[in-house]
Amino acid sequence: VREAGGDNILSLSEAAHKKLNRKSIIEKRLLMALDQHNLKVLYQPQVDLKTGQIYAVEALVRWDDEEIGVVSPDELIPIAEETGLINDIGSFVIEEACQQAAKWKKQGLELKVGINLSVREFRDKNMAKFILDTLTKTGCPAHLIQIEITEKFALEAEAETSIIQQMRKLEEEGITFVLDDFGTGYASFRYMQLLPINTLKIDQTFVHSLTQSEKTQRLIKGIVHFGKSMNLTVLAEGVETNEQKELLEQYECDAIQGFLISKPVTADNIPQLLSS
Ligand code: C2E
Ligand code: CA
Ligand code: CA
Ligand code: CA
């Protein structure tokens, strides 16, 4: 792009065109996928470092389209947000997750299930009601659901009373909230006072540089300390190695999630992970 040739201008607009095209294809296929129930949910375990037990799983959406192949959440979610289809993805994941938590409970497995929700989804004034209705419909107890919101979400929600009210209502009913990607947002802690947050999830970028950087080690120690003093559970995501796990144990981090324990798997695979 540095050269001042006409070709570059052409290829740039070609790239933009391609991107737009891909977006509209994804949108079209996504509408169909939602209609035909072609989305899936995988679950990734979270382990309590004190007991060594899996106490929760995070629900992560998956889409393998017969025409365009696998579309990763990192590509899918932003497009779904732009087009408003995120609300349909959310409804689907909420229903799946509640159904699954209820099913596990019937089998004698008390597992919390985490659901990722974006700020846009919470702008729907009926979000809390929809979640509570789904709990009733599926027979899932509220305490088995934890909603993951990002730090960016928290920052935006701070100024939106209807979102705060909905979150508090859900908390009163027994649902807990996890603050995802902690440490990647902005240094405003006002939302800590305003929002009913229960768990801090340390972002995986920190975890990945943990063993190489002493600065990161101090940072994570600090976050764990901060979380404890706020009476929060502190969970680290993206844990891939034993060294990372051991350091986190040393810092008295409460829980971990990551490939070291397991990749996201289908619901059927969770019970065997519990017993191993
Ligand atoms: P996230 O909520 O931060 O989820 C963690 C991501 O890290 C997941 O990617 C997970 O598969 C991946 N991961 C887990 N353990 C490890 C590890 O040890 N190493 C590495 N390198 N990666 C690990 P995934 O499933 O591709 O999801 C990406 C993002 O898409 C999620 O980030 C979340 O923001 C969003 N997302 C996924 N499912 C949903 C959903 O149902 N609704 C919404 N709104 N967003 C979703
Ligand atoms: Ca998450
Ligand atoms: Ca995260
Ligand atoms: Ca992320």
Short mmCIF file of N, CA, C and O and ligand atoms in Angstrom, two decimals, residues 41 44 58-62 72-74 77 81 86 89-90 93 115-118 121 148 150 180-181 201 203-204 208 237-240 257-260 262-264, ligand 1:
data_model
loop_
_atom_site.label_atom_id
_atom_site.label_comp_id
_atom_site.label_asym_id
_atom_site.label_seq_id
_atom_site.Cartn_x
_atom_site.Cartn_y
_atom_site.Cartn_z
N VAL A 41 -23.50 -25.74 20.43
CA VAL A 41 -22.81 -25.19 21.58
C VAL A 41 -21.81 -26.22 22.10
O VAL A 41 -22.14 -27.39 22.25
N GLN A 44 -16.65 -25.70 27.72
CA GLN A 44 -15.26 -25.81 28.20
C GLN A 44 -15.24 -25.74 29.73
O GLN A 44 -15.76 -24.80 30.32
N GLU A 58 -18.10 -23.26 30.36
CA GLU A 58 -18.52 -22.09 29.58
C GLU A 58 -19.11 -22.56 28.26
O GLU A 58 -18.51 -23.39 27.56
N ALA A 59 -20.29 -22.05 27.93
CA ALA A 59 -20.93 -22.39 26.66
C ALA A 59 -20.35 -21.50 25.56
O ALA A 59 -20.31 -20.29 25.68
N LEU A 60 -19.87 -22.14 24.49
CA LEU A 60 -19.28 -21.39 23.37
C LEU A 60 -19.96 -21.83 22.07
O LEU A 60 -20.05 -23.01 21.77
N VAL A 61 -20.44 -20.86 21.32
CA VAL A 61 -21.22 -21.18 20.13
C VAL A 61 -20.30 -21.68 19.00
O VAL A 61 -19.15 -21.26 18.89
N ARG A 62 -20.80 -22.62 18.22
CA ARG A 62 -20.05 -23.16 17.08
C ARG A 62 -20.95 -23.23 15.87
O ARG A 62 -22.13 -23.56 15.97
N SER A 72 -15.73 -18.93 12.62
CA SER A 72 -15.32 -18.84 14.02
C SER A 72 -16.13 -17.77 14.75
O SER A 72 -16.59 -16.81 14.13
N PRO A 73 -16.31 -17.93 16.07
CA PRO A 73 -17.04 -16.91 16.83
C PRO A 73 -16.43 -15.52 16.66
O PRO A 73 -17.15 -14.53 16.65
N ASP A 74 -15.11 -15.45 16.52
CA ASP A 74 -14.48 -14.13 16.37
C ASP A 74 -14.90 -13.42 15.09
O ASP A 74 -14.88 -12.20 15.00
N ILE A 77 -19.52 -13.35 15.68
CA ILE A 77 -20.18 -12.50 16.68
C ILE A 77 -20.24 -11.02 16.25
O ILE A 77 -21.30 -10.40 16.31
N GLU A 81 -23.63 -9.01 15.65
CA GLU A 81 -23.93 -7.79 16.41
C GLU A 81 -24.41 -6.69 15.47
O GLU A 81 -25.37 -5.99 15.76
N ILE A 86 -27.48 -11.26 16.60
CA ILE A 86 -26.91 -11.68 17.88
C ILE A 86 -28.01 -12.05 18.88
O ILE A 86 -27.83 -12.94 19.72
N ILE A 89 -28.92 -15.59 18.23
CA ILE A 89 -27.86 -16.49 18.71
C ILE A 89 -27.96 -16.60 20.23
O ILE A 89 -27.91 -17.68 20.79
N GLY A 90 -28.14 -15.45 20.87
CA GLY A 90 -28.26 -15.42 22.33
C GLY A 90 -29.40 -16.29 22.83
O GLY A 90 -29.22 -17.10 23.73
N VAL A 93 -28.44 -19.93 22.49
CA VAL A 93 -27.43 -20.38 23.47
C VAL A 93 -28.02 -20.44 24.88
O VAL A 93 -27.77 -21.39 25.63
N ILE A 115 -22.74 -18.33 30.20
CA ILE A 115 -23.27 -17.88 28.90
C ILE A 115 -22.68 -16.51 28.60
O ILE A 115 -22.73 -15.61 29.44
N ASN A 116 -22.12 -16.34 27.41
CA ASN A 116 -21.58 -15.04 26.99
C ASN A 116 -22.70 -14.15 26.44
O ASN A 116 -23.39 -14.55 25.51
N LEU A 117 -22.86 -12.98 27.02
CA LEU A 117 -23.88 -12.07 26.50
C LEU A 117 -23.26 -10.70 26.24
O LEU A 117 -22.45 -10.21 27.03
N SER A 118 -23.65 -10.09 25.12
CA SER A 118 -23.10 -8.77 24.78
C SER A 118 -24.03 -7.67 25.27
O SER A 118 -25.19 -7.90 25.59
N GLU A 121 -27.27 -7.32 23.50
CA GLU A 121 -28.33 -8.26 23.89
C GLU A 121 -29.06 -7.79 25.14
O GLU A 121 -30.26 -7.99 25.28
N GLU A 148 -21.48 -14.34 31.44
CA GLU A 148 -20.18 -13.70 31.22
C GLU A 148 -20.38 -12.41 30.45
O GLU A 148 -20.92 -12.40 29.34
N THR A 150 -18.22 -8.76 29.25
CA THR A 150 -16.84 -8.29 29.12
C THR A 150 -16.66 -6.97 29.87
O THR A 150 -17.63 -6.32 30.25
N ASP A 180 -15.50 -10.96 32.14
CA ASP A 180 -14.58 -11.60 31.20
C ASP A 180 -13.52 -10.61 30.71
O ASP A 180 -13.71 -9.40 30.79
N ASP A 181 -12.42 -11.16 30.18
CA ASP A 181 -11.36 -10.35 29.57
C ASP A 181 -10.84 -9.28 30.52
O ASP A 181 -10.46 -8.19 30.09
N LYS A 201 -12.51 -12.81 35.47
CA LYS A 201 -11.80 -13.75 34.61
C LYS A 201 -10.61 -13.04 33.98
O LYS A 201 -10.76 -12.16 33.15
N ASP A 203 -7.83 -12.16 31.61
CA ASP A 203 -7.73 -12.38 30.17
C ASP A 203 -6.55 -13.28 29.79
O ASP A 203 -5.49 -13.23 30.41
N GLN A 204 -6.77 -14.08 28.75
CA GLN A 204 -5.75 -15.07 28.39
C GLN A 204 -4.45 -14.47 27.87
O GLN A 204 -3.41 -15.12 27.97
N HIS A 208 -0.90 -16.08 28.90
CA HIS A 208 0.06 -16.60 27.92
C HIS A 208 1.46 -16.04 28.09
O HIS A 208 2.44 -16.69 27.75
N GLU A 237 -8.16 -17.59 32.43
CA GLU A 237 -8.52 -18.35 31.22
C GLU A 237 -7.30 -18.52 30.32
O GLU A 237 -6.29 -17.85 30.48
N GLY A 238 -7.38 -19.46 29.41
CA GLY A 238 -6.30 -19.67 28.46
C GLY A 238 -5.10 -20.38 29.05
O GLY A 238 -3.98 -20.24 28.56
N VAL A 239 -5.31 -21.16 30.11
CA VAL A 239 -4.20 -21.90 30.74
C VAL A 239 -3.86 -23.11 29.88
O VAL A 239 -4.70 -23.98 29.65
N GLU A 240 -2.63 -23.12 29.37
CA GLU A 240 -2.23 -24.18 28.44
C GLU A 240 -1.14 -25.09 28.99
O GLU A 240 -0.96 -26.20 28.51
N GLN A 257 -9.24 -22.17 33.52
CA GLN A 257 -9.92 -22.70 32.34
C GLN A 257 -8.89 -22.65 31.22
O GLN A 257 -8.10 -21.73 31.15
N GLY A 258 -8.90 -23.67 30.36
CA GLY A 258 -7.95 -23.62 29.25
C GLY A 258 -7.65 -24.99 28.69
O GLY A 258 -8.10 -26.01 29.23
N PHE A 259 -6.87 -25.00 27.60
CA PHE A 259 -6.58 -26.25 26.90
C PHE A 259 -5.90 -27.28 27.80
O PHE A 259 -5.99 -28.47 27.56
N LEU A 260 -5.18 -26.83 28.84
CA LEU A 260 -4.54 -27.78 29.76
C LEU A 260 -5.58 -28.71 30.38
O LEU A 260 -5.32 -29.91 30.54
N SER A 262 -9.03 -28.90 29.19
CA SER A 262 -9.73 -29.43 28.03
C SER A 262 -10.08 -28.32 27.05
O SER A 262 -10.32 -27.19 27.44
N LYS A 263 -10.11 -28.67 25.78
CA LYS A 263 -10.68 -27.77 24.77
C LYS A 263 -12.19 -27.76 24.97
O LYS A 263 -12.71 -28.62 25.68
N PRO A 264 -12.90 -26.82 24.35
CA PRO A 264 -14.36 -26.90 24.39
C PRO A 264 -14.81 -28.21 23.74
O PRO A 264 -14.30 -28.58 22.69
P1 C2E B 1 -14.17 -15.60 25.23
O1 C2E B 1 -15.49 -15.48 25.90
O2 C2E B 1 -13.03 -14.84 25.83
O3 C2E B 1 -13.87 -17.15 25.15
C1 C2E B 1 -12.59 -17.73 25.26
C2 C2E B 1 -12.04 -18.15 23.92
O4 C2E B 1 -10.73 -18.67 24.11
C3 C2E B 1 -12.83 -19.25 23.23
O5 C2E B 1 -12.72 -19.03 21.84
C4 C2E B 1 -12.07 -20.51 23.65
O6 C2E B 1 -12.26 -21.60 22.77
C5 C2E B 1 -10.65 -20.00 23.62
N1 C2E B 1 -9.78 -20.75 24.52
C6 C2E B 1 -10.12 -21.43 25.64
N2 C2E B 1 -9.05 -21.97 26.24
C7 C2E B 1 -7.97 -21.60 25.52
C8 C2E B 1 -6.54 -21.84 25.64
O7 C2E B 1 -6.07 -22.50 26.56
N3 C2E B 1 -5.75 -21.28 24.70
C9 C2E B 1 -6.24 -20.54 23.67
N4 C2E B 1 -5.38 -20.04 22.78
N5 C2E B 1 -7.58 -20.29 23.51
C10 C2E B 1 -8.43 -20.82 24.43
P2 C2E B 1 -13.98 -19.12 20.87
O8 C2E B 1 -14.88 -20.22 21.30
O9 C2E B 1 -13.45 -19.09 19.49
O10 C2E B 1 -14.76 -17.76 21.18
C11 C2E B 1 -14.21 -16.52 20.88
C12 C2E B 1 -15.03 -15.40 21.45
O11 C2E B 1 -16.31 -15.35 20.82
C13 C2E B 1 -15.35 -15.59 22.94
O12 C2E B 1 -14.27 -15.12 23.70
C14 C2E B 1 -16.59 -14.75 23.10
O13 C2E B 1 -16.27 -13.39 23.25
C15 C2E B 1 -17.27 -14.93 21.76
N6 C2E B 1 -18.34 -15.94 21.89
C16 C2E B 1 -18.28 -17.29 21.82
N7 C2E B 1 -19.50 -17.85 21.98
C17 C2E B 1 -20.36 -16.81 22.15
C18 C2E B 1 -21.79 -16.71 22.38
O14 C2E B 1 -22.53 -17.71 22.46
N8 C2E B 1 -22.31 -15.44 22.49
C19 C2E B 1 -21.52 -14.33 22.43
N9 C2E B 1 -22.11 -13.12 22.56
N10 C2E B 1 -20.21 -14.38 22.24
C20 C2E B 1 -19.63 -15.61 22.10
#
